[in-house]
Structures are given as structure tokens and as C-alpha cells.
């Protein structure tokens, strides 16, 4: 493993190599010692550099977004809407959550290449147009949710983006080619076990570790795992991975590498900071405040979860008027078996109507027609159960990085006499 | 020495700006609590992210250790000798288990300096120093480049507000859209005087 293997051999718009100046900067800014920092996985970071090193300013990103999107941090850019702004069967692009690890790269579709390498019979280097010419194009609705979605609901609050209990997820429609078709065209060698995507995003400092994450081969070969170029019938917005991204629906968002330019077939899980230090969760609960235990595992499929998208908190209704409770329920692998609602803080539960139609990894819509019997403040709770019998907990187990919050969602509203 | 003075101002101003905290603050503070290691922590952590990532957090020492290690893995330019003072600072002033020690008293002159306040509030100090190149060019280099340019103030102001890339190297300067017009003019004017 060498330091140079981590450099993006980018060229600027003027064709000037950037490598030297970036390295020079790090050495000058913090001394060579900074370069000695742990760089696991550097060996995989070398190939197929993105061509355009410019970053898209946050203002340009947010100009295409709905004003309901709340920014949680500007560097890196993270933003989401609240549950009551999520009342759509298909998440509109302008409401899709943003979770960058680094800057938003401004990539050119015409110059972008996707390299397939590692344990393959033949390396592929594909232009965006070649993907659609060579492989069947599919469109499907699929759930993406940041592993840390809901982090702020844990007590005590773990470190990281303070996503609310219902912030940091969305379920748009994706268009792309199946990752498995492309992997088969490259030909898998024996021993292939994991597939790593590398994104073309870069950081403020040249030493920023490349964003690389791998998924087990079985998930990479699943027919709903895509190399996507479209979102809701339009090209991917820049902040959502233009021109190409992975979509690994149902799994933590970090698996769905944005701006993907290299896919590497490996014989084991990728070794790197986005696998071994972040996106990990203990196998069994730890005491709040404790460090990550050594036997923690990488987060993969989301556990069963639901949110109430209507009514909005503190919405007012007239007594005698029906209150339509509506929401979405999802699980990373499997299907939603049922959703129940409670109007007495969980003492009793009533079955909600569940629309079970839709794509395999799309969220499900549930609804309940509630007729309040008295005026005053009222609450509704929703809890989903998946087809394996897993039910949403009241309070999920605390974990050091605050992942997988799937506690029961509760909304209060007012019934006026 | 003027650089040290500016940095000291920034920290002193931070102390003056920051009021008693609670983890439930709706708007996390945009500057760090003054104390040993605050300046180093702001300079290193502030390169890649706002210090609000720190000021909204209350973590145990172990979690801060993990956090800093994780950031170094992700490429944060933090030298090995800087890890202990940064972790000590974070574990002391942003602790889940204890309140931060009382902040040092700010020199009255510093607290009143509007430019020092702007430099601290908008994170300028994280990337720029008076005479030395950090992440971005020094303020003196910027002033020198614009020397003799009649439209310098407007051009520099637009650059500060909108961000940029390419003029000084490959590290893009993040935009600062929240700067009010008055503050922007004051800041640009001050930078252009640093020759």
C-alpha cells in the first residue's frame, strides 16, 4: 500500500494534472505526518479517476430542492424533510434527502467512465451510453435510507448528523441497468465474494479518503440492485450521483455509492474507513456512551420501520370530521406484514389498511380513517411488523454511532369542538 | 505575530459569543468554547466541516477518541502529536458527563472587534491566516493579488460569498451565503488592507 495509490489522477478543465498540487498542499498544510495516518484500502483507490474536479456549490444544489428540505450541515451537505413533508407515494426528487460525505462533484456525463475490475475475467471500461446500449434498462421504485436516519431520537445523542426520527430517507423511482448484468459481462472469477463501489466525490483536503463501500456478492447480484442513471424519469440530479450511482435498495444509503466510477470485485469485504470505522453496529446492545466493541458488524439491510406522514404535528380537525391517518412502512429485506395504529399511547392497537402493492424494495402506504369521539389533544402511534415477525420496538437499542433508529413514530393533533 | 493576535482574538471572541450551553440548543454555536486546544481544534476540524458538528455534540472521552481516529482515517490532516490535545479539549469542553469549565475572560478590546468576530463566526480562520498559507492563501497573499485593482472589493466580496475554485489551487473555497452585505464589505475591505 502506498500513499500515491490514493491519489486521484485528475486533470483540470485545462488538462493540467492536479495530483502534484494536491499532495503539495497536504504536505505544506499539516506536515508529512498527516499522510502517515491510517489509510486502509488504499490499494483499491487507484483506478478510473473522475475527470472533472470542480465542486457544485451548495446553493446550486439547494436551488433545485423544495424549501421544506432542512439543512443539517453545510460541510458536508446533509438535508432532509420532516415526516409530514413526506406524504407522497413516490418521493419527489426535490424532497429526496441529501447525505454527502465530501463535496458534490460536478461530473461530465460524456467523459465519465465506469470501470469494472478485480476478480473478473475481463476488465470493462464503459461510457454512460454504452451501459444503456449493452444492457437491459429497468425502472423500479426503491427505498434508500441513511444508516444514521433517526439518530437524534437516541438518548444520549450519539455523534453524527442529527437526523430526526423520520429524517434521512426517501423512496424515489430509479432507472438504470442491473449490476448483475454488468458483472456477468465482465465475468466473475471464482472466489468473488464482495463488490465495492467507489464514488468520484472528493474532499476539501487531498488526503480525504475515497468513499468506498462493498456489499456481499449475493446482494450485488440481486435483480433490484442497479447502476442507476435516472431518478423519477429524469437524469440523476448532481447531488444524487450524476451521472451514475449504485442503488442497493433497502440497505443503508452508504451502500448506494453516488458518482460511482469504479466497481471492484473482491474476495472479502472491502477494508476501509467507510466499512471498518463508520457504518458499524454492535451485535448485541452496549451501555450508552460505550465505545464500539471489536466484534461490531457492518450495517446492511434496514430493520422494519414506519412513519406517519399525515396528519402533520398539531394539525387541527373539527369534531365529527374524519381524521385520515396516512403513512409509509418499509423493511430492508422482506415485506411489511401489517401496520397497526394506536390512539391511546400504545395500550391498544388497531389494524391499519395496508396497500401491499408495489415494487419489492418500495415502501408501503398505510392508512386509517379515525373518527375522534371527543374534542381535545389526540395522538396517533404507528408500528409495523414485517413478514418475519419483527416488530418495531418502542425504543431501539442505543449504539455508538446512532444507526438504525426504528422506534415507533408518534404524532399529536388537535380535535376542536 | 499579527497572525497569533488574530487567532487569539478569534478564540477570545468565541468566548465572548458563547453563552451557557445545553445539548438541547436548537441552534448549535458556530464557534468553539475558549480553552486550551480550542484554536488547534477549530483549525484542524474546521477545514472539512463546520464546528457546529462539535458544538452540538456531547460525547464521552472514548467516543471523542473514536471520532478523532475516524476523522484521521477519513483523511483529516491532523498530525499524531495533535491528537491528544484535540481529544483532551473535546472531552473537556463537550463532555456528556460534565459541564465545561468556566471560559477564560475575553480581553475587552477583542470582543469589540467586528472583523475578529466575523473571522471567527464564519470560519475564515480555519483555512486562512494573516501571513501563512494554510488550506487557502494567506490574507496577505490575497491582498497582494488584488493590489491596484479598482474593483477588488466587489470581486473579492463575490468570491467570499459565492465560494470559488481554481484561483489559488484545487481546494474549493466553500460559499458563505449568510454574510450580510455590510459584513461582507467590511471583511473584504479588511482583507485588502493586509499588505
CSV table of N, CA, C and O in Angstrom, one decimal, chain A residues 193-283:
chain,number,residue,atom,x,y,z
A,193,UNK,N,-16.5,-12.5,-3.8
A,193,UNK,CA,-17.4,-12.6,-2.6
A,193,UNK,C,-18.0,-11.2,-2.2
A,193,UNK,O,-19.1,-11.2,-1.6
A,194,UNK,N,-17.4,-10.1,-2.6
A,194,UNK,CA,-17.9,-8.8,-2.3
A,194,UNK,C,-17.7,-7.9,-3.5
A,194,UNK,O,-16.8,-8.1,-4.3
A,195,UNK,N,-18.5,-6.9,-3.6
A,195,UNK,CA,-18.4,-6.0,-4.7
A,195,UNK,C,-18.4,-4.5,-4.1
A,195,UNK,O,-19.3,-4.1,-3.4
A,196,UNK,N,-17.3,-3.8,-4.4
A,196,UNK,CA,-17.1,-2.5,-3.9
A,196,UNK,C,-17.4,-1.4,-4.9
A,196,UNK,O,-16.9,-1.5,-6.0
A,197,UNK,N,-18.1,-0.4,-4.5
A,197,UNK,CA,-18.3,0.8,-5.4
A,197,UNK,C,-17.5,1.9,-4.9
A,197,UNK,O,-17.3,2.1,-3.6
A,198,UNK,N,-16.9,2.7,-5.8
A,198,UNK,CA,-16.1,3.9,-5.4
A,198,UNK,C,-16.7,5.1,-6.1
A,198,UNK,O,-16.9,5.1,-7.3
A,199,UNK,N,-16.9,6.1,-5.3
A,199,UNK,CA,-17.5,7.3,-5.8
A,199,UNK,C,-16.5,8.4,-6.2
A,199,UNK,O,-15.3,8.4,-5.8
A,200,UNK,N,-16.9,9.3,-7.1
A,200,UNK,CA,-16.0,10.3,-7.6
A,200,UNK,C,-16.0,11.6,-6.8
A,200,UNK,O,-15.5,12.6,-7.2
A,201,UNK,N,-16.6,11.5,-5.6
A,201,UNK,CA,-16.6,12.7,-4.8
A,201,UNK,C,-15.3,12.9,-4.1
A,201,UNK,O,-14.5,12.0,-3.9
A,202,UNK,N,-14.9,14.2,-3.9
A,202,UNK,CA,-13.6,14.5,-3.3
A,202,UNK,C,-13.8,15.5,-2.2
A,202,UNK,O,-14.8,16.2,-2.1
A,203,UNK,N,-12.8,15.6,-1.3
A,203,UNK,CA,-12.9,16.4,-0.1
A,203,UNK,C,-12.2,17.8,-0.3
A,203,UNK,O,-11.6,18.1,-1.3
A,204,UNK,N,-12.3,18.6,0.8
A,204,UNK,CA,-11.6,19.8,0.8
A,204,UNK,C,-10.1,19.6,0.8
A,204,UNK,O,-9.4,20.4,0.3
A,205,UNK,N,-9.7,18.6,1.5
A,205,UNK,CA,-8.3,18.2,1.5
A,205,UNK,C,-8.0,17.0,0.6
A,205,UNK,O,-8.8,16.2,0.5
A,206,UNK,N,-6.8,17.1,0.0
A,206,UNK,CA,-6.5,16.0,-0.9
A,206,UNK,C,-6.3,14.7,-0.2
A,206,UNK,O,-6.4,13.6,-0.8
A,207,UNK,N,-6.1,14.7,1.1
A,207,UNK,CA,-5.9,13.5,1.9
A,207,UNK,C,-7.3,12.8,2.2
A,207,UNK,O,-7.3,11.7,2.8
A,208,UNK,N,-8.4,13.4,1.8
A,208,UNK,CA,-9.7,12.8,2.2
A,208,UNK,C,-9.8,11.4,1.6
A,208,UNK,O,-9.5,11.2,0.4
A,209,UNK,N,-10.1,10.4,2.4
A,209,UNK,CA,-10.2,9.1,2.0
A,209,UNK,C,-11.3,8.9,0.9
A,209,UNK,O,-12.4,9.5,1.1
A,210,UNK,N,-11.1,8.2,-0.1
A,210,UNK,CA,-12.2,8.0,-1.1
A,210,UNK,C,-13.3,7.2,-0.5
A,210,UNK,O,-13.1,6.4,0.4
A,211,UNK,N,-14.5,7.5,-1.0
A,211,UNK,CA,-15.7,6.9,-0.4
A,211,UNK,C,-15.9,5.5,-1.1
A,211,UNK,O,-16.3,5.5,-2.3
A,212,UNK,N,-15.6,4.5,-0.4
A,212,UNK,CA,-15.7,3.1,-1.0
A,212,UNK,C,-16.4,2.2,0.0
A,212,UNK,O,-16.2,2.3,1.2
A,213,UNK,N,-17.3,1.4,-0.5
A,213,UNK,CA,-18.1,0.5,0.4
A,213,UNK,C,-18.4,-0.7,-0.4
A,213,UNK,O,-18.7,-0.6,-1.6
A,214,UNK,N,-18.4,-1.9,0.2
A,214,UNK,CA,-18.7,-3.1,-0.6
A,214,UNK,C,-19.9,-3.7,0.0
A,214,UNK,O,-20.3,-3.5,1.2
A,215,UNK,N,-20.6,-4.5,-0.8
A,215,UNK,CA,-21.7,-5.4,-0.4
A,215,UNK,C,-21.4,-6.8,-0.8
A,215,UNK,O,-20.7,-7.1,-1.7
A,216,UNK,N,-22.0,-7.8,-0.1
A,216,UNK,CA,-21.8,-9.2,-0.4
A,216,UNK,C,-22.3,-9.5,-1.8
A,216,UNK,O,-23.2,-8.8,-2.3
A,217,UNK,N,-21.7,-10.4,-2.5
A,217,UNK,CA,-21.9,-10.7,-3.9
A,217,UNK,C,-23.4,-11.0,-4.1
A,217,UNK,O,-24.0,-10.6,-5.1
A,218,UNK,N,-24.1,-11.7,-3.1
A,218,UNK,CA,-25.5,-12.1,-3.3
A,218,UNK,C,-26.3,-10.8,-3.5
A,218,UNK,O,-27.3,-10.8,-4.3
A,219,UNK,N,-26.0,-9.8,-2.7
A,219,UNK,CA,-26.8,-8.5,-2.9
A,219,UNK,C,-26.5,-7.8,-4.2
A,219,UNK,O,-27.3,-7.2,-4.8
A,220,UNK,N,-25.2,-7.9,-4.5
A,220,UNK,CA,-24.8,-7.2,-5.8
A,220,UNK,C,-25.5,-7.9,-7.0
A,220,UNK,O,-25.8,-7.3,-8.0
A,221,UNK,N,-25.8,-9.2,-6.9
A,221,UNK,CA,-26.4,-10.0,-8.0
A,221,UNK,C,-27.9,-10.0,-7.9
A,221,UNK,O,-28.6,-10.5,-8.7
A,222,UNK,N,-28.5,-9.4,-6.8
A,222,UNK,CA,-29.9,-9.3,-6.7
A,222,UNK,C,-30.5,-8.5,-7.8
A,222,UNK,O,-29.9,-7.4,-8.2
A,223,UNK,N,-31.6,-8.9,-8.3
A,223,UNK,CA,-32.1,-8.2,-9.6
A,223,UNK,C,-32.5,-6.8,-9.4
A,223,UNK,O,-32.6,-6.1,-10.4
A,224,UNK,N,-32.7,-6.3,-8.2
A,224,UNK,CA,-33.1,-4.9,-7.9
A,224,UNK,C,-31.9,-4.0,-7.6
A,224,UNK,O,-32.1,-2.8,-7.4
A,225,UNK,N,-30.7,-4.6,-7.6
A,225,UNK,CA,-29.5,-3.7,-7.4
A,225,UNK,C,-29.1,-3.2,-8.7
A,225,UNK,O,-28.8,-3.9,-9.6
A,226,UNK,N,-29.0,-1.8,-8.8
A,226,UNK,CA,-28.9,-1.1,-10.0
A,226,UNK,C,-27.6,-0.3,-10.1
A,226,UNK,O,-27.1,0.2,-9.1
A,227,UNK,N,-27.1,-0.1,-11.3
A,227,UNK,CA,-26.3,1.0,-11.7
A,227,UNK,C,-27.2,2.0,-12.3
A,227,UNK,O,-27.7,1.8,-13.4
A,228,UNK,N,-27.6,3.1,-11.5
A,228,UNK,CA,-28.7,3.9,-12.0
A,228,UNK,C,-28.2,5.2,-12.6
A,228,UNK,O,-27.1,5.7,-12.2
A,229,UNK,N,-28.9,5.7,-13.6
A,229,UNK,CA,-28.6,7.0,-14.2
A,229,UNK,C,-29.8,7.9,-14.2
A,229,UNK,O,-29.7,9.1,-14.5
A,230,UNK,N,-30.9,7.4,-13.8
A,230,UNK,CA,-32.1,8.2,-13.7
A,230,UNK,C,-32.9,8.1,-12.4
A,230,UNK,O,-32.8,7.1,-11.7
A,231,UNK,N,-33.6,9.2,-12.1
A,231,UNK,CA,-34.3,9.3,-10.9
A,231,UNK,C,-35.6,10.0,-11.2
A,231,UNK,O,-35.6,11.1,-11.8
A,232,UNK,N,-36.8,9.3,-10.9
A,232,UNK,CA,-38.1,9.9,-11.2
A,232,UNK,C,-38.2,10.4,-12.7
A,232,UNK,O,-38.7,11.5,-12.9
A,233,UNK,N,-37.7,9.6,-13.6
A,233,UNK,CA,-37.8,9.9,-15.0
A,233,UNK,C,-36.9,11.0,-15.6
A,233,UNK,O,-37.1,11.4,-16.7
A,234,UNK,N,-36.0,11.5,-14.8
A,234,UNK,CA,-35.0,12.5,-15.3
A,234,UNK,C,-33.6,12.0,-15.0
A,234,UNK,O,-33.5,11.1,-14.1
A,235,UNK,N,-32.6,12.6,-15.6
A,235,UNK,CA,-31.3,12.2,-15.2
A,235,UNK,C,-31.0,12.5,-13.7
A,235,UNK,O,-31.7,13.3,-13.1
A,236,UNK,N,-30.2,11.7,-13.1
A,236,UNK,CA,-29.9,11.9,-11.7
A,236,UNK,C,-29.5,13.4,-11.4
A,236,UNK,O,-28.7,13.9,-12.2
A,237,UNK,N,-30.1,14.0,-10.4
A,237,UNK,CA,-29.5,15.3,-10.1
A,237,UNK,C,-28.1,15.2,-9.6
A,237,UNK,O,-27.7,14.1,-9.2
A,238,UNK,N,-27.3,16.2,-9.8
A,238,UNK,CA,-25.9,16.2,-9.5
A,238,UNK,C,-25.6,15.7,-8.0
A,238,UNK,O,-24.8,14.8,-7.8
A,239,UNK,N,-26.4,16.2,-7.1
A,239,UNK,CA,-26.2,15.8,-5.7
A,239,UNK,C,-26.6,14.4,-5.4
A,239,UNK,O,-26.1,13.8,-4.4
A,240,UNK,N,-27.3,13.8,-6.3
A,240,UNK,CA,-27.7,12.4,-6.0
A,240,UNK,C,-26.9,11.4,-6.9
A,240,UNK,O,-27.3,10.3,-7.0
A,241,UNK,N,-25.8,11.9,-7.5
A,241,UNK,CA,-24.9,10.9,-8.1
A,241,UNK,C,-24.6,11.1,-9.5
A,241,UNK,O,-24.0,10.2,-10.1
A,242,UNK,N,-25.1,12.1,-10.2
A,242,UNK,CA,-24.9,12.3,-11.6
A,242,UNK,C,-23.5,12.0,-12.0
A,242,UNK,O,-22.6,12.6,-11.4
A,243,UNK,N,-23.1,11.3,-13.1
A,243,UNK,CA,-24.1,10.6,-14.0
A,243,UNK,C,-24.5,9.2,-13.6
A,243,UNK,O,-25.5,8.7,-14.1
A,244,UNK,N,-23.7,8.6,-12.7
A,244,UNK,CA,-24.0,7.2,-12.3
A,244,UNK,C,-23.9,7.0,-10.8
A,244,UNK,O,-23.1,7.5,-10.2
A,245,UNK,N,-24.8,6.1,-10.3
A,245,UNK,CA,-24.7,5.8,-8.9
A,245,UNK,C,-25.2,4.3,-8.8
A,245,UNK,O,-25.9,3.8,-9.6
A,246,UNK,N,-24.8,3.7,-7.7
A,246,UNK,CA,-25.3,2.4,-7.3
A,246,UNK,C,-26.6,2.7,-6.6
A,246,UNK,O,-26.8,3.7,-5.9
A,247,UNK,N,-27.6,1.8,-6.8
A,247,UNK,CA,-28.8,1.8,-5.9
A,247,UNK,C,-28.9,0.4,-5.4
A,247,UNK,O,-29.1,-0.6,-6.1
A,248,UNK,N,-28.7,0.3,-4.1
A,248,UNK,CA,-28.8,-1.0,-3.4
A,248,UNK,C,-30.0,-0.9,-2.4
A,248,UNK,O,-29.9,-0.5,-1.3
A,249,UNK,N,-31.2,-1.1,-3.0
A,249,UNK,CA,-32.4,-0.6,-2.2
A,249,UNK,C,-32.6,-1.5,-1.0
A,249,UNK,O,-32.3,-2.6,-0.9
A,250,UNK,N,-33.2,-0.8,0.0
A,250,UNK,CA,-33.5,-1.5,1.3
A,250,UNK,C,-32.3,-1.4,2.3
A,250,UNK,O,-32.5,-1.6,3.5
A,251,UNK,N,-31.1,-1.3,1.7
A,251,UNK,CA,-29.9,-1.2,2.6
A,251,UNK,C,-29.5,0.2,2.9
A,251,UNK,O,-30.0,1.2,2.4
A,252,UNK,N,-28.6,0.3,3.9
A,252,UNK,CA,-28.2,1.6,4.3
A,252,UNK,C,-27.7,2.4,3.1
A,252,UNK,O,-27.1,1.8,2.2
A,253,UNK,N,-28.0,3.7,3.1
A,253,UNK,CA,-27.6,4.5,1.9
A,253,UNK,C,-26.2,4.5,1.5
A,253,UNK,O,-25.9,4.6,0.3
A,254,UNK,N,-25.3,4.2,2.5
A,254,UNK,CA,-23.9,4.3,2.1
A,254,UNK,C,-23.5,3.2,1.1
A,254,UNK,O,-22.5,3.2,0.4
A,255,UNK,N,-24.3,2.1,1.0
A,255,UNK,CA,-24.1,1.0,0.0
A,255,UNK,C,-24.3,1.5,-1.4
A,255,UNK,O,-23.8,1.0,-2.3
A,256,UNK,N,-25.2,2.6,-1.5
A,256,UNK,CA,-25.6,3.0,-2.8
A,256,UNK,C,-24.7,4.2,-3.3
A,256,UNK,O,-25.1,5.3,-3.5
A,257,UNK,N,-23.4,3.8,-3.6
A,257,UNK,CA,-22.4,4.7,-3.9
A,257,UNK,C,-22.8,5.7,-5.0
A,257,UNK,O,-23.2,5.3,-6.1
A,258,UNK,N,-22.7,7.0,-4.7
A,258,UNK,CA,-23.0,8.1,-5.6
A,258,UNK,C,-21.8,8.3,-6.5
A,258,UNK,O,-20.7,8.1,-6.1
A,259,UNK,N,-22.0,8.8,-7.7
A,259,UNK,CA,-20.9,9.2,-8.6
A,259,UNK,C,-20.0,8.0,-8.9
A,259,UNK,O,-18.8,8.2,-9.0
A,260,UNK,N,-20.5,6.8,-8.9
A,260,UNK,CA,-19.7,5.6,-9.0
A,260,UNK,C,-18.9,5.6,-10.3
A,260,UNK,O,-19.4,5.9,-11.4
A,261,UNK,N,-17.6,5.4,-10.1
A,261,UNK,CA,-16.7,5.3,-11.3
A,261,UNK,C,-15.9,4.0,-11.3
A,261,UNK,O,-15.3,3.7,-12.4
A,262,UNK,N,-15.8,3.3,-10.2
A,262,UNK,CA,-15.1,2.0,-10.2
A,262,UNK,C,-15.9,1.0,-9.4
A,262,UNK,O,-16.3,1.3,-8.2
A,263,UNK,N,-16.0,-0.2,-9.9
A,263,UNK,CA,-16.7,-1.3,-9.2
A,263,UNK,C,-15.6,-2.4,-9.2
A,263,UNK,O,-15.1,-2.8,-10.2
A,264,UNK,N,-15.3,-2.8,-8.0
A,264,UNK,CA,-14.2,-3.8,-7.8
A,264,UNK,C,-14.8,-5.0,-7.2
A,264,UNK,O,-15.4,-5.0,-6.1
A,265,UNK,N,-14.5,-6.2,-7.8
A,265,UNK,CA,-15.0,-7.5,-7.3
A,265,UNK,C,-13.8,-8.0,-6.4
A,265,UNK,O,-12.7,-8.1,-6.8
A,266,UNK,N,-14.2,-8.3,-5.1
A,266,UNK,CA,-13.2,-8.7,-4.1
A,266,UNK,C,-13.5,-10.1,-3.6
A,266,UNK,O,-14.6,-10.6,-3.7
A,267,UNK,N,-12.5,-10.6,-2.9
A,267,UNK,CA,-12.7,-11.9,-2.3
A,267,UNK,C,-13.1,-11.8,-0.8
A,267,UNK,O,-13.3,-12.8,-0.2
A,268,UNK,N,-13.3,-10.6,-0.3
A,268,UNK,CA,-13.6,-10.4,1.1
A,268,UNK,C,-14.2,-9.0,1.2
A,268,UNK,O,-14.0,-8.2,0.2
A,269,UNK,N,-14.8,-8.6,2.3
A,269,UNK,CA,-15.3,-7.3,2.4
A,269,UNK,C,-14.2,-6.3,2.3
A,269,UNK,O,-13.1,-6.5,2.7
A,270,UNK,N,-14.5,-5.1,1.6
A,270,UNK,CA,-13.5,-4.1,1.5
A,270,UNK,C,-13.0,-3.6,2.8
A,270,UNK,O,-13.8,-3.5,3.8
A,271,UNK,N,-11.7,-3.3,2.9
A,271,UNK,CA,-11.2,-2.8,4.1
A,271,UNK,C,-11.0,-1.3,4.0
A,271,UNK,O,-10.2,-0.8,3.1
A,272,UNK,N,-11.7,-0.5,4.7
A,272,UNK,CA,-11.6,1.0,4.6
A,272,UNK,C,-12.4,1.6,5.7
A,272,UNK,O,-13.3,1.0,6.3
A,273,UNK,N,-12.2,2.9,5.8
A,273,UNK,CA,-12.9,3.7,6.9
A,273,UNK,C,-14.4,3.6,6.8
A,273,UNK,O,-15.1,3.6,7.8
A,274,UNK,N,-14.9,3.6,5.6
A,274,UNK,CA,-16.4,3.6,5.5
A,274,UNK,C,-17.0,2.2,5.7
A,274,UNK,O,-18.2,2.0,5.6
A,275,UNK,N,-16.1,1.2,5.9
A,275,UNK,CA,-16.5,-0.1,6.3
A,275,UNK,C,-16.2,-0.5,7.7
A,275,UNK,O,-16.9,-1.2,8.4
A,276,UNK,N,-15.0,-0.1,8.1
A,276,UNK,CA,-14.4,-0.6,9.4
A,276,UNK,C,-14.5,0.4,10.6
A,276,UNK,O,-14.3,0.0,11.7
A,277,UNK,N,-14.8,1.7,10.3
A,277,UNK,CA,-14.9,2.6,11.4
A,277,UNK,C,-16.3,3.2,11.5
A,277,UNK,O,-16.8,3.5,12.5
A,278,UNK,N,-16.8,3.6,10.3
A,278,UNK,CA,-18.2,4.1,10.2
A,278,UNK,C,-19.1,3.0,9.8
A,278,UNK,O,-18.6,1.9,9.3
A,279,UNK,N,-20.4,3.3,9.9
A,279,UNK,CA,-21.4,2.3,9.4
A,279,UNK,C,-21.3,1.0,10.1
A,279,UNK,O,-21.6,-0.1,9.5
A,280,UNK,N,-20.9,0.9,11.4
A,280,UNK,CA,-20.8,-0.3,12.1
A,280,UNK,C,-21.8,-0.3,13.3
A,280,UNK,O,-22.1,0.8,13.8
A,281,UNK,N,-22.2,-1.4,13.7
A,281,UNK,CA,-23.2,-1.5,14.8
A,281,UNK,C,-22.8,-2.8,15.6
A,281,UNK,O,-22.5,-3.8,15.1
A,282,UNK,N,-22.9,-2.7,17.0
A,282,UNK,CA,-22.6,-3.8,17.8
A,282,UNK,C,-23.6,-5.0,17.5
A,282,UNK,O,-24.8,-4.7,17.2
A,283,UNK,N,-23.2,-6.2,17.7
A,283,UNK,CA,-24.1,-7.3,17.5
A,283,UNK,C,-25.1,-7.4,18.6
A,283,UNK,O,-26.3,-7.8,18.4
